[in-house]
mmCIF file of C-alpha atoms in Angstrom:
data_model
loop_
_atom_site.group_PDB
_atom_site.id
_atom_site.type_symbol
_atom_site.label_atom_id
_atom_site.label_comp_id
_atom_site.label_asym_id
_atom_site.label_seq_id
_atom_site.Cartn_x
_atom_site.Cartn_y
_atom_site.Cartn_z
ATOM 1 C CA MET A 1 0.000 0.000 0.000
ATOM 2 C CA ARG A 2 1.112 3.526 -0.617
ATOM 3 C CA VAL A 3 0.739 4.460 3.045
ATOM 4 C CA GLY A 4 3.581 2.074 3.891
ATOM 5 C CA THR A 5 5.853 3.736 1.365
ATOM 6 C CA PHE A 6 4.970 7.119 2.729
ATOM 7 C CA LEU A 7 5.784 6.175 6.322
ATOM 8 C CA ALA A 8 9.100 4.654 5.344
ATOM 9 C CA LEU A 9 10.124 7.803 3.539
ATOM 10 C CA TYR A 10 8.849 9.938 6.367
ATOM 11 C CA ASN A 11 11.445 8.414 8.674
ATOM 12 C CA SER A 12 14.244 9.897 6.656
ATOM 13 C CA ASP A 13 14.865 13.548 7.411
ATOM 14 C CA SER A 14 16.096 14.684 4.026
ATOM 15 C CA LEU A 15 13.371 12.890 2.099
ATOM 16 C CA ARG A 16 10.761 14.105 4.548
ATOM 17 C CA LYS A 17 11.760 17.665 3.809
ATOM 18 C CA CYS A 18 11.520 16.962 0.122
ATOM 19 C CA ILE A 19 8.088 15.380 0.311
ATOM 20 C CA VAL A 20 6.697 18.167 2.437
ATOM 21 C CA MET A 21 8.267 20.774 0.143
ATOM 22 C CA HIS A 22 6.674 19.109 -2.867
ATOM 23 C CA GLU A 23 3.154 18.834 -1.475
ATOM 24 C CA LEU A 24 3.509 22.278 0.109
ATOM 25 C CA SER A 25 4.052 23.840 -3.281
ATOM 26 C CA ILE A 26 1.045 21.925 -4.658
ATOM 27 C CA ALA A 27 -1.067 23.075 -1.665
ATOM 28 C CA GLN A 28 -0.022 26.665 -2.320
ATOM 29 C CA ASN A 29 -1.290 26.346 -5.889
ATOM 30 C CA ILE A 30 -4.631 25.019 -4.606
ATOM 31 C CA VAL A 31 -4.952 27.981 -2.227
ATOM 32 C CA GLU A 32 -4.288 30.384 -5.099
ATOM 33 C CA ILE A 33 -6.984 28.727 -7.227
ATOM 34 C CA ILE A 34 -9.529 29.120 -4.385
ATOM 35 C CA GLN A 35 -8.520 32.764 -3.900
ATOM 36 C CA GLN A 36 -8.917 33.485 -7.595
ATOM 37 C CA ARG A 37 -12.319 31.791 -7.812
ATOM 38 C CA ILE A 38 -13.910 33.118 -4.592
ATOM 39 C CA PRO A 39 -13.998 36.864 -3.798
ATOM 40 C CA GLU A 40 -12.089 37.662 -0.595
ATOM 41 C CA PRO A 41 -15.016 38.252 1.790
ATOM 42 C CA GLY A 42 -16.114 34.661 1.091
ATOM 43 C CA TRP A 43 -12.869 32.944 2.093
ATOM 44 C CA LYS A 44 -14.079 32.324 5.667
ATOM 45 C CA GLN A 45 -17.109 30.499 4.240
ATOM 46 C CA VAL A 46 -15.087 27.973 2.279
ATOM 47 C CA THR A 47 -15.659 24.665 4.066
ATOM 48 C CA ALA A 48 -14.098 22.263 1.608
ATOM 49 C CA VAL A 49 -12.114 21.977 -1.579
ATOM 50 C CA ARG A 50 -12.319 18.790 -3.587
ATOM 51 C CA VAL A 51 -9.211 17.613 -5.453
ATOM 52 C CA LYS A 52 -8.778 14.706 -7.883
ATOM 53 C CA ILE A 53 -5.410 12.985 -7.623
ATOM 54 C CA GLY A 54 -4.295 10.445 -10.195
ATOM 55 C CA ALA A 55 -2.737 7.251 -8.826
ATOM 56 C CA VAL A 56 0.536 7.998 -10.609
ATOM 57 C CA ALA A 57 0.502 11.786 -10.213
ATOM 58 C CA GLY A 58 3.283 11.535 -7.644
ATOM 59 C CA ILE A 59 1.235 13.117 -4.856
ATOM 60 C CA VAL A 60 0.735 11.610 -1.399
ATOM 61 C CA PRO A 61 -2.842 12.597 -0.391
ATOM 62 C CA ASP A 62 -2.161 12.646 3.373
ATOM 63 C CA SER A 63 0.898 14.779 2.878
ATOM 64 C CA LEU A 64 -1.070 17.187 0.690
ATOM 65 C CA LYS A 65 -3.827 17.448 3.334
ATOM 66 C CA PHE A 66 -1.208 18.112 5.994
ATOM 67 C CA SER A 67 0.418 20.826 3.873
ATOM 68 C CA PHE A 68 -2.927 22.418 3.005
ATOM 69 C CA GLN A 69 -3.908 22.529 6.673
ATOM 70 C CA ALA A 70 -0.535 23.961 7.638
ATOM 71 C CA ILE A 71 -0.697 26.890 5.224
ATOM 72 C CA THR A 72 -4.383 27.722 5.760
ATOM 73 C CA ALA A 73 -4.557 27.312 9.559
ATOM 74 C CA GLU A 74 -3.884 30.956 10.411
ATOM 75 C CA SER A 75 -5.619 32.407 7.368
ATOM 76 C CA ALA A 76 -9.123 33.325 6.237
ATOM 77 C CA LEU A 77 -9.278 29.846 4.668
ATOM 78 C CA CYS A 78 -8.950 28.202 8.098
ATOM 79 C CA ASN A 79 -12.387 26.562 7.783
ATOM 80 C CA ALA A 80 -11.503 24.847 4.523
ATOM 81 C CA ARG A 81 -10.953 21.107 4.460
ATOM 82 C CA LEU A 82 -9.118 19.383 1.633
ATOM 83 C CA ILE A 83 -10.970 16.345 0.296
ATOM 84 C CA THR A 84 -9.069 14.088 -2.070
ATOM 85 C CA GLU A 85 -10.411 11.611 -4.570
ATOM 86 C CA GLN A 86 -7.963 9.030 -5.899
ATOM 87 C CA ILE A 87 -8.270 8.291 -9.625
ATOM 88 C CA PRO A 88 -7.007 4.876 -10.776
ATOM 89 C CA PHE A 89 -4.382 4.481 -13.489
ATOM 90 C CA ARG A 90 -6.419 3.118 -16.395
ATOM 91 C CA VAL A 91 -5.249 2.152 -19.862
ATOM 92 C CA HIS A 92 -7.124 1.220 -23.010
ATOM 93 C CA CYS A 93 -5.499 -1.408 -25.218
ATOM 94 C CA ARG A 94 -5.593 -0.848 -28.978
ATOM 95 C CA THR A 95 -4.631 -4.468 -29.613
ATOM 96 C CA CYS A 96 -7.345 -6.351 -27.696
ATOM 97 C CA ASN A 97 -9.679 -3.398 -27.159
ATOM 98 C CA THR A 98 -10.008 -3.800 -23.383
ATOM 99 C CA THR A 99 -9.603 -1.315 -20.557
ATOM 100 C CA THR A 100 -7.564 -2.342 -17.508
ATOM 101 C CA GLU A 101 -6.243 -0.732 -14.331
ATOM 102 C CA ASN A 102 -2.947 -1.196 -12.549
ATOM 103 C CA GLU A 103 -1.472 0.376 -9.442
ATOM 104 C CA ASP A 104 2.090 0.553 -10.687
ATOM 105 C CA GLY A 105 1.593 2.823 -13.665
ATOM 106 C CA PHE A 106 2.712 0.218 -16.221
ATOM 107 C CA SER A 107 2.032 1.373 -19.773
ATOM 108 C CA MET A 108 0.896 -2.102 -20.655
ATOM 109 C CA CYS A 109 -2.422 -3.869 -21.194
ATOM 110 C CA GLY A 110 -3.401 -5.925 -18.144
ATOM 111 C CA GLU A 111 -4.990 -8.544 -20.417
ATOM 112 C CA CYS A 112 -2.649 -9.161 -23.338
ATOM 113 C CA GLU A 113 0.442 -7.173 -22.194
ATOM 114 C CA SER A 114 0.494 -5.139 -25.382
ATOM 115 C CA THR A 115 2.210 -1.756 -25.041
ATOM 116 C CA ASP A 116 0.043 -0.214 -27.749
ATOM 117 C CA ILE A 117 -2.143 1.522 -25.198
ATOM 118 C CA GLN A 118 -3.755 4.833 -24.468
ATOM 119 C CA VAL A 119 -3.643 6.195 -20.911
ATOM 120 C CA LEU A 120 -7.225 7.091 -19.919
ATOM 121 C CA SER A 121 -6.678 8.339 -16.374
ATOM 122 C CA GLY A 122 -4.396 8.344 -13.376
ATOM 123 C CA THR A 123 -2.028 11.238 -14.045
ATOM 124 C CA GLU A 124 -4.400 14.102 -13.212
ATOM 125 C CA LEU A 125 -4.153 16.658 -10.437
ATOM 126 C CA HIS A 126 -7.267 18.825 -10.556
ATOM 127 C CA VAL A 127 -9.258 21.093 -8.291
ATOM 128 C CA VAL A 128 -12.816 19.918 -8.941
ATOM 129 C CA GLU A 129 -15.083 22.000 -6.718
ATOM 130 C CA ILE A 130 -15.224 24.341 -3.751
ATOM 131 C CA GLU A 131 -17.902 24.103 -1.058
ATOM 132 C CA LEU A 132 -19.173 27.260 0.621
ATOM 133 C CA GLU A 133 -21.266 27.710 3.746
ATOM 134 C CA GLU A 134 -23.929 30.291 2.915
ATOM 135 C CA THR A 135 -23.885 32.047 6.278
ATOM 136 C CA GLU A 136 -21.067 33.082 8.613
ATOM 137 C CA GLN A 137 -20.080 30.131 10.761
ATOM 138 C CA VAL A 138 -18.993 30.400 14.372
ATOM 139 C CA LEU A 139 -16.688 27.530 15.165
ATOM 140 C CA MET B 1 -24.284 25.103 1.432
ATOM 141 C CA SER B 2 -23.349 25.902 -2.140
ATOM 142 C CA ILE B 3 -20.920 24.112 -4.405
ATOM 143 C CA ILE B 4 -18.854 25.925 -6.974
ATOM 144 C CA THR B 5 -17.530 23.837 -9.838
ATOM 145 C CA VAL B 6 -13.937 24.665 -10.663
ATOM 146 C CA GLU B 7 -12.331 21.858 -12.758
ATOM 147 C CA ARG B 8 -8.886 23.401 -13.016
ATOM 148 C CA LYS B 9 -5.476 21.792 -13.124
ATOM 149 C CA VAL B 10 -3.692 22.506 -9.863
ATOM 150 C CA LEU B 11 -0.492 23.356 -11.702
ATOM 151 C CA GLU B 12 -2.141 25.418 -14.449
ATOM 152 C CA LYS B 13 -0.182 28.543 -13.457
ATOM 153 C CA ASN B 14 3.068 26.667 -13.936
ATOM 154 C CA ASP B 15 1.759 25.157 -17.176
ATOM 155 C CA GLU B 16 0.860 28.619 -18.515
ATOM 156 C CA LEU B 17 4.327 29.962 -17.741
ATOM 157 C CA ALA B 18 5.859 26.827 -19.278
ATOM 158 C CA ALA B 19 3.821 27.437 -22.446
ATOM 159 C CA ARG B 20 5.192 30.988 -22.536
ATOM 160 C CA ASN B 21 8.752 29.684 -22.141
ATOM 161 C CA ARG B 22 8.095 27.147 -24.896
ATOM 162 C CA GLU B 23 7.001 29.932 -27.225
ATOM 163 C CA VAL B 24 10.182 31.910 -26.437
ATOM 164 C CA PHE B 25 12.252 28.810 -27.187
ATOM 165 C CA ARG B 26 10.350 28.128 -30.407
ATOM 166 C CA THR B 27 10.743 31.640 -31.769
ATOM 167 C CA SER B 28 14.427 31.672 -30.805
ATOM 168 C CA GLY B 29 14.932 28.334 -32.542
ATOM 169 C CA VAL B 30 16.509 26.745 -29.494
ATOM 170 C CA PHE B 31 16.041 23.086 -28.550
ATOM 171 C CA VAL B 32 15.589 22.602 -24.810
ATOM 172 C CA VAL B 33 16.418 19.555 -22.731
ATOM 173 C CA ASN B 34 15.380 19.112 -19.077
ATOM 174 C CA MET B 35 17.758 16.685 -17.331
ATOM 175 C CA VAL B 36 16.299 14.939 -14.295
ATOM 176 C CA SER B 37 17.547 12.244 -11.928
ATOM 177 C CA SER B 38 18.135 11.439 -8.290
ATOM 178 C CA PRO B 39 21.096 13.195 -6.629
ATOM 179 C CA GLY B 40 24.453 11.646 -7.445
ATOM 180 C CA SER B 41 23.472 9.765 -10.593
ATOM 181 C CA GLY B 42 25.983 11.782 -12.611
ATOM 182 C CA LYS B 43 23.887 14.423 -14.396
ATOM 183 C CA THR B 44 26.632 17.018 -14.153
ATOM 184 C CA SER B 45 29.292 14.542 -15.290
ATOM 185 C CA ILE B 46 27.165 13.588 -18.308
ATOM 186 C CA LEU B 47 26.672 17.272 -18.997
ATOM 187 C CA GLU B 48 30.460 17.800 -18.891
ATOM 188 C CA ARG B 49 31.101 14.916 -21.300
ATOM 189 C CA THR B 50 28.266 16.154 -23.535
ATOM 190 C CA LEU B 51 29.700 19.677 -23.655
ATOM 191 C CA GLU B 52 33.130 18.266 -24.394
ATOM 192 C CA TYR B 53 31.673 16.354 -27.326
ATOM 193 C CA LEU B 54 29.212 18.886 -28.729
ATOM 194 C CA LYS B 55 30.501 22.357 -27.902
ATOM 195 C CA ASP B 56 32.438 22.735 -31.154
ATOM 196 C CA SER B 57 29.518 21.722 -33.362
ATOM 197 C CA LEU B 58 26.540 23.178 -31.479
ATOM 198 C CA ARG B 59 26.047 26.454 -29.634
ATOM 199 C CA VAL B 60 25.034 25.332 -26.164
ATOM 200 C CA THR B 61 23.858 27.228 -23.078
ATOM 201 C CA VAL B 62 23.221 25.701 -19.666
ATOM 202 C CA ILE B 63 20.880 26.427 -16.762
ATOM 203 C CA GLU B 64 21.914 24.725 -13.526
ATOM 204 C CA GLY B 65 19.391 24.091 -10.751
ATOM 205 C CA ASP B 66 20.595 23.288 -7.249
ATOM 206 C CA VAL B 67 19.307 23.648 -3.721
ATOM 207 C CA GLN B 68 22.527 25.367 -2.673
ATOM 208 C CA THR B 69 25.903 26.469 -4.131
ATOM 209 C CA ASP B 70 27.084 27.293 -7.632
ATOM 210 C CA LEU B 71 29.546 24.382 -7.699
ATOM 211 C CA ASP B 72 27.898 22.800 -10.755
ATOM 212 C CA ALA B 73 27.888 26.092 -12.668
ATOM 213 C CA GLN B 74 31.616 26.403 -11.980
ATOM 214 C CA ARG B 75 32.201 22.909 -13.394
ATOM 215 C CA VAL B 76 30.172 23.691 -16.512
ATOM 216 C CA ALA B 77 31.736 27.133 -17.035
ATOM 217 C CA LYS B 78 35.142 25.469 -17.545
ATOM 218 C CA PHE B 79 33.878 24.297 -20.937
ATOM 219 C CA GLY B 80 33.457 27.873 -22.089
ATOM 220 C CA VAL B 81 29.680 27.778 -22.475
ATOM 221 C CA PRO B 82 27.306 30.362 -20.968
ATOM 222 C CA VAL B 83 25.789 29.051 -17.751
ATOM 223 C CA VAL B 84 23.211 30.409 -15.302
ATOM 224 C CA GLN B 85 22.908 28.945 -11.820
ATOM 225 C CA ILE B 86 19.504 28.880 -10.145
ATOM 226 C CA ILE B 87 19.728 28.294 -6.386
ATOM 227 C CA THR B 88 16.349 27.157 -5.101
ATOM 228 C CA ASN B 89 17.156 27.679 -1.390
ATOM 229 C CA GLY B 90 15.489 24.488 -0.268
ATOM 230 C CA GLY B 91 13.058 24.144 -3.173
ATOM 231 C CA CYS B 92 13.241 20.569 -4.429
ATOM 232 C CA HIS B 93 12.601 21.220 -8.142
ATOM 233 C CA LEU B 94 12.733 23.924 -10.804
ATOM 234 C CA GLU B 95 9.489 25.645 -11.810
ATOM 235 C CA ALA B 96 8.637 27.442 -15.048
ATOM 236 C CA ASN B 97 8.818 30.876 -13.398
ATOM 237 C CA LEU B 98 12.432 30.244 -12.320
ATOM 238 C CA ILE B 99 13.321 29.427 -15.921
ATOM 239 C CA GLN B 100 11.507 32.550 -17.073
ATOM 240 C CA ASP B 101 13.619 34.595 -14.624
ATOM 241 C CA ALA B 102 16.822 32.902 -15.763
ATOM 242 C CA LEU B 103 15.947 33.655 -19.402
ATOM 243 C CA GLY B 104 16.175 37.343 -18.514
ATOM 244 C CA THR B 105 19.927 36.942 -18.163
ATOM 245 C CA ILE B 106 20.495 34.681 -21.192
ATOM 246 C CA ASN B 107 20.934 35.817 -24.767
ATOM 247 C CA LEU B 108 19.254 33.040 -26.754
ATOM 248 C CA LYS B 109 20.235 34.499 -30.117
ATOM 249 C CA GLY B 110 22.116 31.841 -32.051
ATOM 250 C CA VAL B 111 21.831 29.289 -29.248
ATOM 251 C CA GLN B 112 20.887 25.864 -30.652
ATOM 252 C CA LEU B 113 20.690 23.803 -27.489
ATOM 253 C CA LEU B 114 19.721 24.834 -23.967
ATOM 254 C CA ILE B 115 20.340 22.175 -21.343
ATOM 255 C CA ILE B 116 18.533 22.606 -18.031
ATOM 256 C CA GLU B 117 19.981 20.475 -15.238
ATOM 257 C CA ASN B 118 17.163 20.105 -12.740
ATOM 258 C CA VAL B 119 17.557 19.691 -8.985
ATOM 259 C CA GLY B 120 18.561 16.105 -8.145
ATOM 260 C CA ASN B 121 15.232 14.553 -7.165
ATOM 261 C CA LEU B 122 13.192 11.764 -8.728
ATOM 262 C CA VAL B 123 9.821 12.910 -7.395
ATOM 263 C CA CYS B 124 8.882 16.546 -7.826
ATOM 264 C CA PRO B 125 10.475 17.612 -11.127
ATOM 265 C CA ALA B 126 8.131 15.178 -12.922
ATOM 266 C CA ASN B 127 5.143 17.425 -12.182
ATOM 267 C CA TYR B 128 6.629 20.694 -13.384
ATOM 268 C CA ASP B 129 6.784 21.443 -17.096
ATOM 269 C CA LEU B 130 9.483 24.035 -17.796
ATOM 270 C CA GLY B 131 8.681 24.488 -21.484
ATOM 271 C CA GLU B 132 11.322 22.004 -22.627
ATOM 272 C CA ASN B 133 11.243 19.934 -25.813
ATOM 273 C CA MET B 134 12.149 16.790 -23.928
ATOM 274 C CA LYS B 135 13.015 15.371 -20.536
ATOM 275 C CA ILE B 136 16.064 13.156 -20.190
ATOM 276 C CA VAL B 137 16.161 10.933 -17.129
ATOM 277 C CA VAL B 138 19.467 9.628 -15.793
ATOM 278 C CA ALA B 139 19.613 6.482 -13.650
ATOM 279 C CA SER B 140 22.929 5.088 -12.475
ATOM 280 C CA THR B 141 23.804 1.456 -11.893
ATOM 281 C CA THR B 142 24.664 2.196 -8.245
ATOM 282 C CA GLU B 143 21.012 3.070 -7.585
ATOM 283 C CA GLY B 144 19.858 -0.456 -8.410
ATOM 284 C CA ASP B 145 17.495 -1.652 -11.118
ATOM 285 C CA ASP B 146 14.140 -0.886 -9.473
ATOM 286 C CA LYS B 147 14.174 2.937 -9.674
ATOM 287 C CA PRO B 148 11.724 3.104 -12.621
ATOM 288 C CA LEU B 149 9.169 1.102 -10.631
ATOM 289 C CA LYS B 150 9.574 3.245 -7.511
ATOM 290 C CA TYR B 151 9.499 6.584 -9.326
ATOM 291 C CA PRO B 152 7.421 5.944 -12.466
ATOM 292 C CA GLY B 153 6.431 9.588 -13.002
ATOM 293 C CA MET B 154 9.915 10.598 -13.944
ATOM 294 C CA PHE B 155 10.298 7.798 -16.489
ATOM 295 C CA ARG B 156 6.817 8.162 -17.975
ATOM 296 C CA ASN B 157 7.431 11.687 -19.222
ATOM 297 C CA ALA B 158 11.002 11.257 -20.435
ATOM 298 C CA SER B 159 12.105 10.825 -24.045
ATOM 299 C CA ALA B 160 15.393 9.173 -23.185
ATOM 300 C CA LEU B 161 16.954 7.233 -20.346
ATOM 301 C CA ILE B 162 20.698 7.396 -19.765
ATOM 302 C CA ILE B 163 21.952 4.503 -17.673
ATOM 303 C CA ASN B 164 25.144 5.919 -16.208
ATOM 304 C CA LYS B 165 28.136 4.398 -14.347
ATOM 305 C CA ILE B 166 27.944 1.376 -16.612
ATOM 306 C CA ASP B 167 31.626 0.666 -15.778
ATOM 307 C CA LEU B 168 30.595 -0.134 -12.184
ATOM 308 C CA LEU B 169 28.216 -2.964 -13.192
ATOM 309 C CA PRO B 170 30.555 -5.756 -12.029
ATOM 310 C CA TYR B 171 30.667 -4.261 -8.531
ATOM 311 C CA VAL B 172 27.056 -3.346 -7.846
ATOM 312 C CA ASN B 173 23.798 -5.182 -7.394
ATOM 313 C CA CYS B 174 22.125 -3.975 -10.563
ATOM 314 C CA HIS B 175 20.913 -6.033 -13.487
ATOM 315 C CA LEU B 176 21.100 -3.970 -16.623
ATOM 316 C CA GLU B 177 18.377 -5.828 -18.533
ATOM 317 C CA GLU B 178 16.064 -5.642 -15.518
ATOM 318 C CA LEU B 179 16.619 -1.882 -15.222
ATOM 319 C CA LYS B 180 15.849 -1.419 -18.926
ATOM 320 C CA ASN B 181 12.774 -3.657 -18.784
ATOM 321 C CA ASN B 182 11.431 -1.858 -15.741
ATOM 322 C CA ALA B 183 11.826 1.504 -17.474
ATOM 323 C CA LEU B 184 10.194 0.226 -20.669
ATOM 324 C CA ARG B 185 7.218 -1.133 -18.712
ATOM 325 C CA ILE B 186 6.545 2.427 -17.593
ATOM 326 C CA ASN B 187 7.418 4.020 -20.927
ATOM 327 C CA PRO B 188 7.738 1.669 -23.916
ATOM 328 C CA ILE B 189 9.058 4.375 -26.274
ATOM 329 C CA LEU B 190 12.058 5.450 -24.162
ATOM 330 C CA ASN B 191 15.351 5.717 -26.025
ATOM 331 C CA VAL B 192 17.924 4.014 -23.806
ATOM 332 C CA PHE B 193 21.645 4.844 -23.654
ATOM 333 C CA GLU B 194 24.343 3.237 -21.544
ATOM 334 C CA THR B 195 27.195 5.480 -20.496
ATOM 335 C CA SER B 196 30.245 5.793 -18.318
ATOM 336 C CA CYS B 197 31.653 9.252 -17.740
ATOM 337 C CA THR B 198 34.915 7.674 -16.567
ATOM 338 C CA THR B 199 35.629 5.457 -19.577
ATOM 339 C CA LYS B 200 33.463 7.609 -21.897
ATOM 340 C CA GLN B 201 31.680 4.478 -23.107
ATOM 341 C CA GLY B 202 28.405 5.362 -24.816
ATOM 342 C CA ILE B 203 28.963 9.129 -24.673
ATOM 343 C CA ALA B 204 29.411 9.501 -28.434
ATOM 344 C CA GLU B 205 26.248 7.501 -29.123
ATOM 345 C CA TRP B 206 24.192 9.633 -26.721
ATOM 346 C CA CYS B 207 25.657 12.894 -28.047
ATOM 347 C CA MET B 208 25.030 11.976 -31.688
ATOM 348 C CA TRP B 209 21.421 11.117 -30.881
ATOM 349 C CA LEU B 210 20.979 14.407 -29.017
ATOM 350 C CA LYS B 211 22.528 16.353 -31.879
ATOM 351 C CA GLU B 212 20.166 14.616 -34.291
ATOM 352 C CA GLN B 213 17.191 15.717 -32.143
ATOM 353 C CA VAL B 214 18.462 19.308 -32.130
ATOM 354 C CA THR B 215 19.110 19.536 -35.853
ATOM 355 C CA SER B 216 16.019 17.647 -37.022
ATOM 356 C CA LYS B 217 13.837 19.957 -34.930
ATOM 357 C CA LYS B 218 14.647 22.947 -37.105
#
């Protein structure tokens, strides 16, 4: 499982810094997208932001949530929660005309092992939607 | 509660800047290579051997990316090519805006090949388009043969794989065919080169291929 990989890397100081740096920069981009889309007085009302993460996008969801929380905690976006949806790596085979999924990101048909494939999903990193509370919330 | 649909790529700002860089490169007629690998695989050594081989037949400029120091830029400058060092101060990859800044100090007129040596890191640079024509990934035999499986993103987007430190094969636990097969499972159309910067094995082959990419692009 990916969680195991993440924990192992987390034990190493230099790699930990790298992972956090990476997801931190991604989280910063998500914050900027929210700020561009929602006028400033509404930032406090943002309760959630939904993000699609492809299985081979190179992003650790927990690390991204941690980074997002860290940079929004003291800001007007402090009520926002990051919700991630994992998208499987899916390929369509032009040889046997089937669609298969694999966790490892192999560019190969899971049925006939042909490499004449088209990647359908699994590399994306998208902000999908932002949820707003209509009225001022007192936490 | 209301829901606002956004559907935007998280890295669209970077992608927009990369597209702008790409347009600058296209109009200047310069071919751009983004070299990526883990730290210590020998990117700078390959760059040195490449400059040695190509500097008399191609006009080359280099952008060096490192977390700290300009040591790599000093190494590259010895070959008499223009070089700009970007120090990321802790940042683990280059982004399109850093390249845009660096371009402010480079005269691209007449330059045929711009080589960007990214920060040594097999994770983050895969996500950030810089506007390059192609990514080149370097993997060395001392890293073992499973790197492509552990870090598929970097191999998926690359046009070529340079397997470096091939002279050390007898001493390390790395099976060359396994390394190649693993990389090709991620990216079946990778061009694979085997090099040693010590014995210079494979350097000419790699350089001739690169030169062919540069000249056929025009």
